[in-house]
CSV table of C-alpha atoms in Angstrom, one decimal:
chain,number,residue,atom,x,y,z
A,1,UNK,CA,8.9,1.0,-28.7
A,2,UNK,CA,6.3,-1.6,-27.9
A,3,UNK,CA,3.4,-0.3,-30.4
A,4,UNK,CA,6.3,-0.6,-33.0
A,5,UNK,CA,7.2,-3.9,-32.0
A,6,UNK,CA,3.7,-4.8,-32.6
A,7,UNK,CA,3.4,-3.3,-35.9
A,8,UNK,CA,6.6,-5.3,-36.9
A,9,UNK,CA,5.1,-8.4,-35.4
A,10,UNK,CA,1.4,-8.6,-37.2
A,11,UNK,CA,3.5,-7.0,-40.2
A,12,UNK,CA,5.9,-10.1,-40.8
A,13,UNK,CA,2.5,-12.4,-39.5
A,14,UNK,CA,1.0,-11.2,-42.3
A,15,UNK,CA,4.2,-11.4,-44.7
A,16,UNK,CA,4.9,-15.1,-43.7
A,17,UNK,CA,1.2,-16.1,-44.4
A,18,UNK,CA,1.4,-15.0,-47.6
A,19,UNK,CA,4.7,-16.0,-48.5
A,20,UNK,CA,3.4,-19.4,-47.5
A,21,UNK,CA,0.5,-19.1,-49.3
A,22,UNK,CA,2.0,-18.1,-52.4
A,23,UNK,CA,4.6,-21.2,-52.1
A,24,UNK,CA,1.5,-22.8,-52.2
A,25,UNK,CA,-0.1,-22.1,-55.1
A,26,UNK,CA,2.9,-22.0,-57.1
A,27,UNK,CA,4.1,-26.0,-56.2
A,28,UNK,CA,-0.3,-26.9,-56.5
A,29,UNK,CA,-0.2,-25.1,-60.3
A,30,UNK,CA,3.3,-26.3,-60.8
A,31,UNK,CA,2.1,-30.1,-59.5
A,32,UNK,CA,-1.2,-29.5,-62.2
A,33,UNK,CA,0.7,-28.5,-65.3
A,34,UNK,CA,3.4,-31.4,-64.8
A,35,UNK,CA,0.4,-33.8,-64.1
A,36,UNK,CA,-1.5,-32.3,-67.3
A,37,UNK,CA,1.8,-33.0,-69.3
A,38,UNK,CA,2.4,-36.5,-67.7
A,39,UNK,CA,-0.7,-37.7,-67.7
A,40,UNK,CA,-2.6,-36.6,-70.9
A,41,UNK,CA,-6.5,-36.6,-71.0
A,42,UNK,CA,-6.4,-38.9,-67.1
A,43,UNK,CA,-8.1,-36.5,-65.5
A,44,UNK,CA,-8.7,-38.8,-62.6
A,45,UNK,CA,-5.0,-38.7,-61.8
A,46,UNK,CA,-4.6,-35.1,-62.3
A,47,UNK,CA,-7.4,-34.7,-59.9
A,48,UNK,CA,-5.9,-37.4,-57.3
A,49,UNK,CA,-2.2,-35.8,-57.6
A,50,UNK,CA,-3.9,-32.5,-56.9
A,51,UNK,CA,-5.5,-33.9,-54.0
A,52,UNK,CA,-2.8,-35.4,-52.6
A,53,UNK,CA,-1.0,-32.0,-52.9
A,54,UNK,CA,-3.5,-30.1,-51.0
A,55,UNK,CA,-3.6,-32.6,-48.5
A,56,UNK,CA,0.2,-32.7,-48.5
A,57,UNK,CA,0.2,-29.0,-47.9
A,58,UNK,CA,-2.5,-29.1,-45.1
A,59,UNK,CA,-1.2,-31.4,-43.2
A,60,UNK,CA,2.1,-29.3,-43.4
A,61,UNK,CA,0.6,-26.4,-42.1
A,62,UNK,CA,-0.8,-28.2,-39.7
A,63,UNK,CA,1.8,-29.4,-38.6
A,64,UNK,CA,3.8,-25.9,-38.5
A,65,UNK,CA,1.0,-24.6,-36.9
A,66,UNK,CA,1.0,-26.6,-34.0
A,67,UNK,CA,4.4,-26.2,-33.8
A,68,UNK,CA,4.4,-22.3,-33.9
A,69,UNK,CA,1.4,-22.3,-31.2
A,70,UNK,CA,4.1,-24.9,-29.0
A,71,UNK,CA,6.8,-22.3,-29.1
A,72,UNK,CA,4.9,-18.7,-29.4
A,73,UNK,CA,1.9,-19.4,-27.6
A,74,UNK,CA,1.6,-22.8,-25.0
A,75,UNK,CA,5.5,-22.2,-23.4
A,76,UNK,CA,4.8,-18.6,-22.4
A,77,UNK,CA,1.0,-19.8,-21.3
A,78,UNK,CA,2.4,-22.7,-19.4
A,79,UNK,CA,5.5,-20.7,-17.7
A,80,UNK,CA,2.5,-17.7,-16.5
A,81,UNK,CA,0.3,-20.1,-15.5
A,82,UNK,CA,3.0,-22.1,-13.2
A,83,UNK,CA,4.0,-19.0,-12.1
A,84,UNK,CA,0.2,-17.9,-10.9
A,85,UNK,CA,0.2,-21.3,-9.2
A,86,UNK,CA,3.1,-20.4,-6.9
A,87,UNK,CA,1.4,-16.8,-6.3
A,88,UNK,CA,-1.7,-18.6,-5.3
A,89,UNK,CA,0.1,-20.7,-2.7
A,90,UNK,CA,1.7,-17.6,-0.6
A,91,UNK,CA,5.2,-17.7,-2.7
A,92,UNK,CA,5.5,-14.0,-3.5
A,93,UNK,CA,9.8,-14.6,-3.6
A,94,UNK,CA,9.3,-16.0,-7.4
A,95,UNK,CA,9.7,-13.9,-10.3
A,96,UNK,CA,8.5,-15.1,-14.2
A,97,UNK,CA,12.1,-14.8,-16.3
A,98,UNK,CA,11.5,-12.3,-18.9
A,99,UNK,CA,12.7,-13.9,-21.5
A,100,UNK,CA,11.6,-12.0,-24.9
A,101,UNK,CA,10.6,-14.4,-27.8
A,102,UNK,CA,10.2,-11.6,-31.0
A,103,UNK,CA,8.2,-13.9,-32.2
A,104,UNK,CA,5.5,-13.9,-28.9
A,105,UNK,CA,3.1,-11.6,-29.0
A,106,UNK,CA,4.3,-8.3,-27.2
A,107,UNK,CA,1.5,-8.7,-24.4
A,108,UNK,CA,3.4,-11.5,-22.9
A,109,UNK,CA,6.5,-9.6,-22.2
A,110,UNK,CA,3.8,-7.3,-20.6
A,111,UNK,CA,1.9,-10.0,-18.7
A,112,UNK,CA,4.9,-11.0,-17.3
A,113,UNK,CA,6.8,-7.4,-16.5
A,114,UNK,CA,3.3,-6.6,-14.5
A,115,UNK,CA,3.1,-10.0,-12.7
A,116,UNK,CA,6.3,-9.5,-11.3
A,117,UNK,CA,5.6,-6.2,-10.1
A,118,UNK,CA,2.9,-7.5,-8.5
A,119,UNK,CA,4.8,-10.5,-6.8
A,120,UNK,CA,7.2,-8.2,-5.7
A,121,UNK,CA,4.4,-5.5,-4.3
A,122,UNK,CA,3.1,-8.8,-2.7
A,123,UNK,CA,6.4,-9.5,-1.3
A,124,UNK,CA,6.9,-5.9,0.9
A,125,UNK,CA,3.4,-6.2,1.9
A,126,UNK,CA,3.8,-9.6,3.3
A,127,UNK,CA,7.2,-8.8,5.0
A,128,UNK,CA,4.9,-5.5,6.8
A,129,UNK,CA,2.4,-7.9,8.0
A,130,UNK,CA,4.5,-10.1,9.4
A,131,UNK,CA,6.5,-7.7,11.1
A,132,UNK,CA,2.9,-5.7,12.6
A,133,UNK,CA,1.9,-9.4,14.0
A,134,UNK,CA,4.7,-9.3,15.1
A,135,UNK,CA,4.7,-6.1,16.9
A,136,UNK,CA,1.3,-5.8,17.6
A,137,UNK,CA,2.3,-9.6,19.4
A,138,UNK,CA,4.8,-7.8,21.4
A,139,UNK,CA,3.0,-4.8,22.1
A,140,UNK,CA,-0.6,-6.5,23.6
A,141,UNK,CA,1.9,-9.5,25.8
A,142,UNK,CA,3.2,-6.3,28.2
A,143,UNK,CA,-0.4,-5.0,29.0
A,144,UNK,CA,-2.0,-8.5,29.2
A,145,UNK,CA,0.6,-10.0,31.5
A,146,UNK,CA,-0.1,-6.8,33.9
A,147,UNK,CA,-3.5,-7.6,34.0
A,148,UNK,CA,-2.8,-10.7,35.3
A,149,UNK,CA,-0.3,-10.0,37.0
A,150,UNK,CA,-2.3,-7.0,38.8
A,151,UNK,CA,-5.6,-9.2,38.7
A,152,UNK,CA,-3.8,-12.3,40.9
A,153,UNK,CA,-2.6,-9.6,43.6
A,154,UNK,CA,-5.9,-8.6,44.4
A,155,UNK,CA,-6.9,-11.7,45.2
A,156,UNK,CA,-4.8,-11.3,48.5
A,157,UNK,CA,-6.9,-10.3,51.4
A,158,UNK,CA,-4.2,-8.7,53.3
A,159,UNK,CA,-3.7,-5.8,51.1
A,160,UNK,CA,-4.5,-2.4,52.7
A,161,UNK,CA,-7.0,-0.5,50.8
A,162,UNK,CA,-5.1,2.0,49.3
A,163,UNK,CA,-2.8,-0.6,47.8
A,164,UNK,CA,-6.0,-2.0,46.4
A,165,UNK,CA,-6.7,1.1,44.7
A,166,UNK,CA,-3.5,1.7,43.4
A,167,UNK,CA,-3.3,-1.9,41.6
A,168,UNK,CA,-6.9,-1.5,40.3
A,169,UNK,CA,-5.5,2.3,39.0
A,170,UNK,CA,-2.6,0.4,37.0
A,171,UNK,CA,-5.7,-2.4,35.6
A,172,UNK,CA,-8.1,0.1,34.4
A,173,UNK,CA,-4.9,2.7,33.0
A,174,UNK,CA,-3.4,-0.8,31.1
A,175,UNK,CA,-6.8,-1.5,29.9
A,176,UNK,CA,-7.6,1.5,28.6
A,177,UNK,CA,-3.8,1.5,26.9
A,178,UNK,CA,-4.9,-1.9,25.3
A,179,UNK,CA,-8.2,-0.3,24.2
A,180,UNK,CA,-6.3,2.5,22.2
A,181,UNK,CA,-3.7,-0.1,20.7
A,182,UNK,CA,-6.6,-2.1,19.7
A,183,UNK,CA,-8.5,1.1,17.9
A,184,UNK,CA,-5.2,2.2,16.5
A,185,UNK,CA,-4.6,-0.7,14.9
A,186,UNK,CA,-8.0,-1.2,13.6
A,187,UNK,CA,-8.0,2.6,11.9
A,188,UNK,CA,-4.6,2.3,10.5
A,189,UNK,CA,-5.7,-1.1,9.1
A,190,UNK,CA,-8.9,0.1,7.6
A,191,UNK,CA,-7.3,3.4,6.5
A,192,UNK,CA,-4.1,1.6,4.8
A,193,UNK,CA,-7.1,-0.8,3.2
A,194,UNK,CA,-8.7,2.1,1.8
A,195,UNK,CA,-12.1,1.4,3.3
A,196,UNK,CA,-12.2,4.4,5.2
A,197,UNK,CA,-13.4,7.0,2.7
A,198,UNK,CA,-12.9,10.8,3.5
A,199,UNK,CA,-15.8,12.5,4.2
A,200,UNK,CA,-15.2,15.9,2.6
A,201,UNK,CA,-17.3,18.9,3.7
A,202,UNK,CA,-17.5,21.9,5.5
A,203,UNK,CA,-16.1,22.0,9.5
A,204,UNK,CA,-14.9,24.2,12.0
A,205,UNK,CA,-11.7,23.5,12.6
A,206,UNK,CA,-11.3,25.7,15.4
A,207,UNK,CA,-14.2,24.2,17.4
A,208,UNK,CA,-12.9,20.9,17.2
A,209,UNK,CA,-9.5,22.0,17.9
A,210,UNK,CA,-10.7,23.5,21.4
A,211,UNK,CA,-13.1,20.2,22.2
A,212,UNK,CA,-9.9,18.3,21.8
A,213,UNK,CA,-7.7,20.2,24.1
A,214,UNK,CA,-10.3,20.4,26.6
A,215,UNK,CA,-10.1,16.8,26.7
A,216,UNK,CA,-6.0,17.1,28.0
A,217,UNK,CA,-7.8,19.8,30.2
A,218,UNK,CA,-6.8,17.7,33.8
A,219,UNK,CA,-3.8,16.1,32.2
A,220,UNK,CA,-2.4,19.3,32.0
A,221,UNK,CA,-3.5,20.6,35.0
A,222,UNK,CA,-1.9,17.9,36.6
A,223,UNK,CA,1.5,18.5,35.0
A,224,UNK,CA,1.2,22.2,35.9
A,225,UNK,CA,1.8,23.2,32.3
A,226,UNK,CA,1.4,26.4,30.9
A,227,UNK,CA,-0.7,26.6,27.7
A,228,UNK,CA,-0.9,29.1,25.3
A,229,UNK,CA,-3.3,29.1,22.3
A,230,UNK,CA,-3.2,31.1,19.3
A,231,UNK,CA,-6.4,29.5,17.8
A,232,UNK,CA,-8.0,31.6,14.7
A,233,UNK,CA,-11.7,30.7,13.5
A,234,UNK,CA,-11.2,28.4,10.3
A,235,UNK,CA,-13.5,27.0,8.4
A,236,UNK,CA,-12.6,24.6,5.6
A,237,UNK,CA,-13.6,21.0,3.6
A,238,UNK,CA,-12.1,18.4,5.4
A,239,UNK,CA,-12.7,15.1,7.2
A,240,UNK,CA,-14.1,15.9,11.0
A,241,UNK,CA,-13.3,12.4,12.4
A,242,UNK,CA,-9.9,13.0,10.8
A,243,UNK,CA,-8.7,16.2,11.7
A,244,UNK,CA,-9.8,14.8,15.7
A,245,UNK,CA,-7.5,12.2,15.0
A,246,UNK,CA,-4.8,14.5,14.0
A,247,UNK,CA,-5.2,17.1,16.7
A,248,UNK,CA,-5.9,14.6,19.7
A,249,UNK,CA,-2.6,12.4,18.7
A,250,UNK,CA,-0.3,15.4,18.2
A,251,UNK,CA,-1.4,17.5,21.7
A,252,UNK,CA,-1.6,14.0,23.5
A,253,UNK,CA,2.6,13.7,22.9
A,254,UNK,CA,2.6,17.0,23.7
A,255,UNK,CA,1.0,16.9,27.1
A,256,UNK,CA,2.8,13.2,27.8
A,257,UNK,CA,6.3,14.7,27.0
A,258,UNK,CA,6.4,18.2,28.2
A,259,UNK,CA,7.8,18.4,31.6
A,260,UNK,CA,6.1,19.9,34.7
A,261,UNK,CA,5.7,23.0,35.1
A,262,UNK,CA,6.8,23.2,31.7
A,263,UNK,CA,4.7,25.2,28.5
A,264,UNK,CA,2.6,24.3,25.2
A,265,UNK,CA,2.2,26.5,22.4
A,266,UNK,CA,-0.8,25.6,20.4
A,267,UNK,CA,-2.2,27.6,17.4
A,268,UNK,CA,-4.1,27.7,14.2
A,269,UNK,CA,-4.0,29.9,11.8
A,270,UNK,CA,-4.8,31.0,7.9
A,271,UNK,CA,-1.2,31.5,6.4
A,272,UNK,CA,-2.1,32.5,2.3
A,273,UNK,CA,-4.7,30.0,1.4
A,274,UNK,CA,-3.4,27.2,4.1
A,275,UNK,CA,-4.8,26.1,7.8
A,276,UNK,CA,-1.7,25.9,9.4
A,277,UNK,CA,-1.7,23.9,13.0
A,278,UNK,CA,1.9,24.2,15.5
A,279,UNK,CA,2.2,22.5,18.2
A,280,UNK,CA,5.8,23.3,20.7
A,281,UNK,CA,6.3,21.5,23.5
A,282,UNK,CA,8.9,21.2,26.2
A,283,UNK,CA,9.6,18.0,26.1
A,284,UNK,CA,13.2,16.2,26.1
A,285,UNK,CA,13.7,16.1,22.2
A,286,UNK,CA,14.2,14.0,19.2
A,287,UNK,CA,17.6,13.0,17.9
A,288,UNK,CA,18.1,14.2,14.4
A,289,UNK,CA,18.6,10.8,13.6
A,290,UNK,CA,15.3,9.7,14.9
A,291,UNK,CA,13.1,11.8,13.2
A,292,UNK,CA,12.9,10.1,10.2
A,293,UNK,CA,11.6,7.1,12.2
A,294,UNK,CA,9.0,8.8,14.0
A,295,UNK,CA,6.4,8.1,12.0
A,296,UNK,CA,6.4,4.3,11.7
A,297,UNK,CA,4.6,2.0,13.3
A,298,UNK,CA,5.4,1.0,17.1
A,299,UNK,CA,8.7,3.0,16.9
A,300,UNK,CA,9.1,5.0,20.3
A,301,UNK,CA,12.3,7.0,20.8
A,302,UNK,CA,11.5,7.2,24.4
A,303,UNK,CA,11.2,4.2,26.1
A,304,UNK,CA,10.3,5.4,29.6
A,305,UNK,CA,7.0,6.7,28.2
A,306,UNK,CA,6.2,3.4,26.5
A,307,UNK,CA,3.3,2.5,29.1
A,308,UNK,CA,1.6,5.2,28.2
A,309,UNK,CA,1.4,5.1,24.8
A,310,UNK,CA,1.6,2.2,21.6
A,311,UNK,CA,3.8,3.9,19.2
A,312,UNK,CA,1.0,3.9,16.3
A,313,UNK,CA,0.0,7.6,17.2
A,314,UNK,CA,1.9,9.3,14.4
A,315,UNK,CA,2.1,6.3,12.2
A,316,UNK,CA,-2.0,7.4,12.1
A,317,UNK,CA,-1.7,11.0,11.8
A,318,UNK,CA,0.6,10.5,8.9
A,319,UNK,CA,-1.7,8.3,7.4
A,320,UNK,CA,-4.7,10.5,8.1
A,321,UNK,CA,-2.3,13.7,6.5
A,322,UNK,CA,-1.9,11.6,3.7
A,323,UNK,CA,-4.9,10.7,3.1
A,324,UNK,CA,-5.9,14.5,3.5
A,325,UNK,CA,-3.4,15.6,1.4
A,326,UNK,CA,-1.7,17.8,3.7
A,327,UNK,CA,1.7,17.7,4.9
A,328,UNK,CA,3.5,17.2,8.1
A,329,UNK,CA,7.0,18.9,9.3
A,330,UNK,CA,8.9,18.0,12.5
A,331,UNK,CA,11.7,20.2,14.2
A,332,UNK,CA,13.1,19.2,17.5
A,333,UNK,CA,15.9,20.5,19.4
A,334,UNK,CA,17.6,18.0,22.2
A,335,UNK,CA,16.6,19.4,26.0
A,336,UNK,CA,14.3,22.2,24.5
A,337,UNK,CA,11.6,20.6,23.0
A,338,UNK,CA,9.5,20.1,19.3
A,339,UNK,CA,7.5,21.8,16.8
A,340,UNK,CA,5.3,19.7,15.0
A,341,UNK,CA,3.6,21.4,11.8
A,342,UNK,CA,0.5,20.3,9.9
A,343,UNK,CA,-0.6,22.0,7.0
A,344,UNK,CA,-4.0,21.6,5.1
A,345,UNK,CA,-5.0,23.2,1.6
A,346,UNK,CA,-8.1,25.5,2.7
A,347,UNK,CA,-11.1,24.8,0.6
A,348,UNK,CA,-14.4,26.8,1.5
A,349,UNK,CA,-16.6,24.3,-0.2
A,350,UNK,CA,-16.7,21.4,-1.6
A,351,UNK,CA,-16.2,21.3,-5.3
């Protein structure tokens, strides 16, 4: 539709010229043969009426020039170039009215569809920033007033020393809870950017898999949770900083939410030409309704864990998936537990 419109457009361009340049040249011979008749061997006036013609005619086209530029070419220029203005001063609510002149050029019908896609691109993206200030505002005033808070008590001299040792416990967990908000944020920031880059090649996924549940090692020890692990050697092209990412997020929620004495399943394994990596835990469950919501930023179902984590966890790992290109299935069951699933494409090298 739109390379015909252009065709019809420099077509009846073309026609119109002509047309006006026959008219032309008709009235200028018509103009010279009535002078010739009138005015008999004066050649002077012949030349002068001539003149005056042409000049007649120029300063017609001129004019209808101008005129054509005013309505075909400044007006659509002026209305983009307003509308850029209010772009360029934060107002991404605008939109540039497509209204569709046939006898614009087609690329301004264009110029105009893209720039409001792009206002309206501009638009989200501002409503999401404003919304992570103002979560990530939220989420750093609860750590920060406990370090005060904590910081102030032990300036008392008459607590008892385990008292003391409790409160600087809570200041050094808190801190290292605002440490991991602060990371998280800066990785989903720099991965949503796109200036993290994957670097593809060659790991063992296993091995890192087992570094990173050694790291859980006393957690669950002190939970006094049974863990099983099903962990095939796998090696594949994929992004080692990554794939930690992935695996330390997803057993971290396991290990928080399971309840003592209570069991995680972990495995890897080749299904076909897939790494697949399961984790169950025994945790309390997500609603049904909830699961979609899992995965966004700061959103934590359960509340009463909320100290010891930020709610950006997942939002990453889905990011990181993503940006993988793997996928990422969730089943949970109310009072039993969930099974999260992550599946990577299994490259042996790089191509």
């Amino acid at each position: 539709m739109n390379g015909r419109r252009k065709w019809r457009f420099s077509i009846a361009g073309t026609l119109l010229q002509s047309i006006y340049f026959l008219i032309i040249v008709t009235i200028s011979i018509w103009v010279y043969n009535r002078a010739v008749e009138t005015f008999p061997g004066r050649t002077f006036i012949v030349i002068l009426l001539i003149a005056l013609c042409v000049l007649f005619f120029s300063l017609t086209s001129g004019l209808m020039d101008i005129a054509r530029r005013k309505w075909t070419i400044d007006q659509p220029v002026e209305k983009i170039t307003d509308f850029t203005s209010l772009i360029a001063k934060g107002n991404f609510k605008s939109r540039l009215p497509l209204e569709e002149n046939r006898f614009s050029p087609l690329e301004f019908s264009l110029i105009a569809d893209n720039l409001n896609k792009m206002a309206e691109e501009l638009e989200k993206n501002e409503v999401l920033k404003e919304d992570f200030i103002s979560n990530v505002s939220h989420e750093m005033k609860t750590p920060l007033a406990i370090l005060s808070g904590y910081a102030k008590a032990l300036q008392d001299p008459s607590l008892d020393e385990e008292t003391r040792k409790k409160y600087l416990q809570t200041i050094e967990t808190t801190a290292n809870n605002l440490s991991q908000l602060v990371k998280n944020i800066l990785s989903l920031s720099r991965l949503e950017n796109q200036k993290i880059l994957p670097n593809m090649k060659e790991v063992q996924a296993d091995e890192i898999l087992s570094e990173t549940i050694l790291l859980y090692e006393e957690k669950i020890e002190e939970k006094d949770i049974q863990l099983e692990c099903d962990i095939d050697e796998i090696r594949f092209v994929s992004e080692p900083s990554f794939l930690k990412i992935v695996y330390s997020n997803i057993l971290s929620n396991a290990v928080k939410f399971t309840r003592e004495g209570g069991r995680i399943v972990v495995s890897l394994k080749k299904e076909g030409e897939e790494a697949v990596f399961r984790v169950q835990d025994e945790g309390p469950g997500i609603a049904k309704e909830n699961l979609s919501h899992i995965f966004e930023k700061f959103y934590q179902e359960d509340t009463s864990h909320a100290k010891e984590g930020n709610g950006l966890g997942l939002a990453l790992v889905k990011e990181v998936i993503d940006r993988l290109g793997g996928t990422i299935e969730v089943e949970s069951e109310i009072g039993v537990g969930t099974t999260f699933v992550i599946t990577q494409k299994l490259k042996e090298k790089e191509q």
